[in-house]
Amino acid sequence: MSIRHSLLALLQDRPRYGYQLRTEFEDRTGSSWPLNIGQVYTTLDRLERDGLVQKDGGDGDGHIIYSITDAGRAEAQAWFQSPVGRANPPRNELAIKLALALTLPAVDVGGLIQAQRAVSMRALQEYTKSRREAAVHPRPADTARLLVLDSLIFQTEAEVRWLDLCEARLMQLAGPA
């Protein structure tokens, strides 16, 4: 996830200070990816250094307001126009954990799969409940949240199916009972 580009995108609406950006990001993504406020301000400092945002002074309450520059608008637009690359897939901690577990004799791989499946199923239930609640009285801003929740639901469903496949392969390795 690109915090850099997300902040630029949010600043296209209007100038904001860091905490407002953090809140707006979490609201628009259904609070699926909480941002550390320190990360927001560090990113804003880098964006300012790179000429993509500028400080507009304070708001009178001690907050520094940031606005996007023309170069920042161009970068945000380029980000929206570019597909997300698939050349370097993100690291999947679960896949790495299972791959390593299979190579070590003292690890209960079946137990690991069962524990992860339970966590994934709980997450799937929570995402589905949140999606149902968000869909009851949809507002335009909720559409973004629904899209994020749909993505999380599909990813979690795929993870559960993958865990089922892993378990089936383990059973194949074990041979006839």
Short mmCIF file of C-alpha atoms in Angstrom, two decimals:
data_model
loop_
_atom_site.label_atom_id
_atom_site.label_comp_id
_atom_site.label_asym_id
_atom_site.label_seq_id
_atom_site.Cartn_x
_atom_site.Cartn_y
_atom_site.Cartn_z
CA MET A 1 0.00 0.00 0.00
CA SER A 2 1.31 3.42 -0.88
CA ILE A 3 0.82 5.83 2.00
CA ARG A 4 2.56 8.46 -0.09
CA HIS A 5 0.04 8.27 -2.91
CA SER A 6 -2.91 7.87 -0.57
CA LEU A 7 -2.06 11.12 1.20
CA LEU A 8 -1.60 12.92 -2.12
CA ALA A 9 -4.99 11.62 -3.26
CA LEU A 10 -6.68 12.90 -0.09
CA LEU A 11 -5.03 16.29 -0.38
CA GLN A 12 -6.61 16.74 -3.81
CA ASP A 13 -9.94 17.38 -2.04
CA ARG A 14 -8.69 20.15 0.21
CA PRO A 15 -5.74 21.06 2.44
CA ARG A 16 -5.55 19.13 5.71
CA TYR A 17 -3.30 18.51 8.68
CA GLY A 18 -1.86 15.10 9.50
CA TYR A 19 -4.49 13.83 11.92
CA GLN A 20 -7.25 14.80 9.47
CA LEU A 21 -5.47 12.85 6.74
CA ARG A 22 -5.15 9.81 8.98
CA THR A 23 -8.83 9.95 9.96
CA GLU A 24 -9.97 10.52 6.38
CA PHE A 25 -7.84 7.61 5.11
CA GLU A 26 -9.24 5.24 7.73
CA ASP A 27 -12.82 6.41 7.10
CA ARG A 28 -12.54 5.98 3.35
CA THR A 29 -10.95 2.53 3.59
CA GLY A 30 -13.31 1.18 6.23
CA SER A 31 -10.62 1.32 8.93
CA SER A 32 -9.08 -1.77 7.37
CA TRP A 33 -5.54 -0.40 7.40
CA PRO A 34 -4.93 1.76 10.46
CA LEU A 35 -2.23 4.36 9.94
CA ASN A 36 0.29 5.33 12.57
CA ILE A 37 0.17 9.10 12.96
CA GLY A 38 3.99 9.20 13.02
CA GLN A 39 4.02 7.49 9.64
CA VAL A 40 1.63 10.13 8.29
CA TYR A 41 3.85 13.02 9.41
CA THR A 42 7.04 11.31 8.22
CA THR A 43 5.43 10.80 4.82
CA LEU A 44 4.24 14.42 4.72
CA ASP A 45 7.80 15.57 5.46
CA ARG A 46 9.09 13.48 2.54
CA LEU A 47 6.35 14.73 0.25
CA GLU A 48 7.28 18.30 1.16
CA ARG A 49 10.97 17.56 0.56
CA ASP A 50 10.05 16.16 -2.87
CA GLY A 51 7.97 19.24 -3.75
CA LEU A 52 4.67 17.35 -3.87
CA VAL A 53 3.03 19.11 -0.91
CA GLN A 54 3.60 22.40 0.84
CA LYS A 55 2.92 23.72 4.31
CA ASP A 56 0.24 26.40 4.36
CA GLY A 57 0.86 27.48 7.94
CA GLY A 58 -1.15 26.66 11.01
CA ASP A 59 -4.86 26.46 11.67
CA GLY A 60 -4.69 28.41 14.94
CA ASP A 61 -4.95 25.24 17.01
CA GLY A 62 -1.35 24.16 16.58
CA HIS A 63 -1.89 22.01 13.47
CA ILE A 64 0.19 22.52 10.35
CA ILE A 65 -1.94 22.49 7.22
CA TYR A 66 -0.59 20.80 4.08
CA SER A 67 -1.77 21.32 0.53
CA ILE A 68 -0.89 19.52 -2.67
CA THR A 69 1.30 21.17 -5.31
CA ASP A 70 0.89 20.88 -9.07
CA ALA A 71 3.66 18.26 -9.07
CA GLY A 72 1.78 16.39 -6.34
CA ARG A 73 -1.44 16.46 -8.39
CA ALA A 74 0.45 15.08 -11.38
CA GLU A 75 1.94 12.29 -9.26
CA ALA A 76 -1.46 11.38 -7.77
CA GLN A 77 -3.01 11.34 -11.24
CA ALA A 78 -0.22 9.10 -12.56
CA TRP A 79 -0.78 6.74 -9.61
CA PHE A 80 -4.49 6.46 -10.38
CA GLN A 81 -3.79 5.85 -14.06
CA SER A 82 -1.19 3.12 -13.45
CA PRO A 83 -2.27 -0.43 -12.71
CA VAL A 84 -0.89 -2.07 -9.58
CA GLY A 85 2.09 -4.16 -10.62
CA ARG A 86 2.16 -7.90 -10.20
CA ALA A 87 5.85 -8.43 -11.01
CA ASN A 88 6.83 -8.48 -7.34
CA PRO A 89 3.91 -9.89 -5.34
CA PRO A 90 3.80 -8.81 -1.72
CA ARG A 91 5.31 -11.16 0.81
CA ASN A 92 2.72 -13.47 2.26
CA GLU A 93 3.76 -14.25 5.82
CA LEU A 94 1.43 -17.23 6.03
CA ALA A 95 2.81 -18.82 2.85
CA ILE A 96 6.37 -18.29 4.09
CA LYS A 97 5.49 -19.73 7.50
CA LEU A 98 3.92 -22.86 5.99
CA ALA A 99 6.76 -23.36 3.50
CA LEU A 100 9.31 -23.23 6.32
CA ALA A 101 7.18 -25.37 8.63
CA LEU A 102 7.07 -28.13 6.02
CA THR A 103 10.86 -28.29 6.02
CA LEU A 104 11.25 -28.58 9.80
CA PRO A 105 10.52 -31.86 11.59
CA ALA A 106 9.38 -30.41 14.92
CA VAL A 107 6.56 -28.23 13.55
CA ASP A 108 2.94 -29.39 13.66
CA VAL A 109 1.94 -28.16 10.20
CA GLY A 110 -1.58 -29.54 10.51
CA GLY A 111 -2.04 -27.67 13.77
CA LEU A 112 -0.67 -24.51 12.20
CA ILE A 113 -3.18 -24.81 9.34
CA GLN A 114 -6.08 -25.44 11.73
CA ALA A 115 -5.15 -22.46 13.93
CA GLN A 116 -4.86 -20.17 10.92
CA ARG A 117 -8.15 -21.41 9.46
CA ALA A 118 -9.91 -20.55 12.74
CA VAL A 119 -8.46 -17.02 12.72
CA SER A 120 -9.30 -16.57 9.04
CA MET A 121 -12.87 -17.76 9.52
CA ARG A 122 -13.38 -15.31 12.41
CA ALA A 123 -12.00 -12.49 10.26
CA LEU A 124 -14.29 -13.52 7.41
CA GLN A 125 -17.28 -13.40 9.76
CA GLU A 126 -16.27 -9.94 11.01
CA TYR A 127 -15.74 -8.59 7.49
CA THR A 128 -19.08 -10.01 6.35
CA LYS A 129 -20.88 -8.52 9.37
CA SER A 130 -19.25 -5.12 8.74
CA ARG A 131 -20.21 -5.30 5.09
CA ARG A 132 -23.80 -6.15 5.93
CA GLU A 133 -23.98 -3.23 8.38
CA ALA A 134 -22.44 -0.79 5.89
CA ALA A 135 -24.88 -1.86 3.18
CA VAL A 136 -28.02 -1.21 5.29
CA HIS A 137 -28.06 2.56 4.80
CA PRO A 138 -25.50 3.21 2.04
CA ARG A 139 -24.14 6.69 1.54
CA PRO A 140 -21.76 7.69 -1.27
CA ALA A 141 -18.80 7.51 1.14
CA ASP A 142 -19.83 3.97 2.12
CA THR A 143 -19.26 2.70 -1.41
CA ALA A 144 -15.51 3.01 -0.90
CA ARG A 145 -15.79 1.17 2.41
CA LEU A 146 -17.90 -1.56 0.79
CA LEU A 147 -15.33 -2.04 -1.96
CA VAL A 148 -12.56 -2.45 0.62
CA LEU A 149 -14.63 -4.88 2.66
CA ASP A 150 -15.47 -6.89 -0.48
CA SER A 151 -11.76 -7.10 -1.26
CA LEU A 152 -10.98 -8.31 2.26
CA ILE A 153 -13.79 -10.86 2.10
CA PHE A 154 -12.57 -12.24 -1.24
CA GLN A 155 -8.95 -12.38 -0.04
CA THR A 156 -9.93 -14.16 3.17
CA GLU A 157 -12.15 -16.63 1.31
CA ALA A 158 -9.23 -17.38 -1.00
CA GLU A 159 -6.94 -17.87 2.00
CA VAL A 160 -9.36 -20.39 3.54
CA ARG A 161 -9.56 -22.28 0.23
CA TRP A 162 -5.76 -22.26 0.01
CA LEU A 163 -5.52 -23.62 3.56
CA ASP A 164 -7.90 -26.42 2.53
CA LEU A 165 -5.57 -27.20 -0.39
CA CYS A 166 -2.53 -27.18 1.92
CA GLU A 167 -4.26 -29.62 4.24
CA ALA A 168 -5.18 -31.90 1.32
CA ARG A 169 -1.58 -31.90 0.11
CA LEU A 170 -0.38 -32.80 3.60
CA MET A 171 -2.76 -35.74 3.61
CA GLN A 172 -1.42 -36.83 0.21
CA LEU A 173 2.14 -36.70 1.57
CA ALA A 174 1.15 -38.80 4.56
CA GLY A 175 -0.08 -41.50 2.19
CA PRO A 176 -2.77 -44.10 2.94
CA ALA A 177 -3.88 -44.18 6.55
#
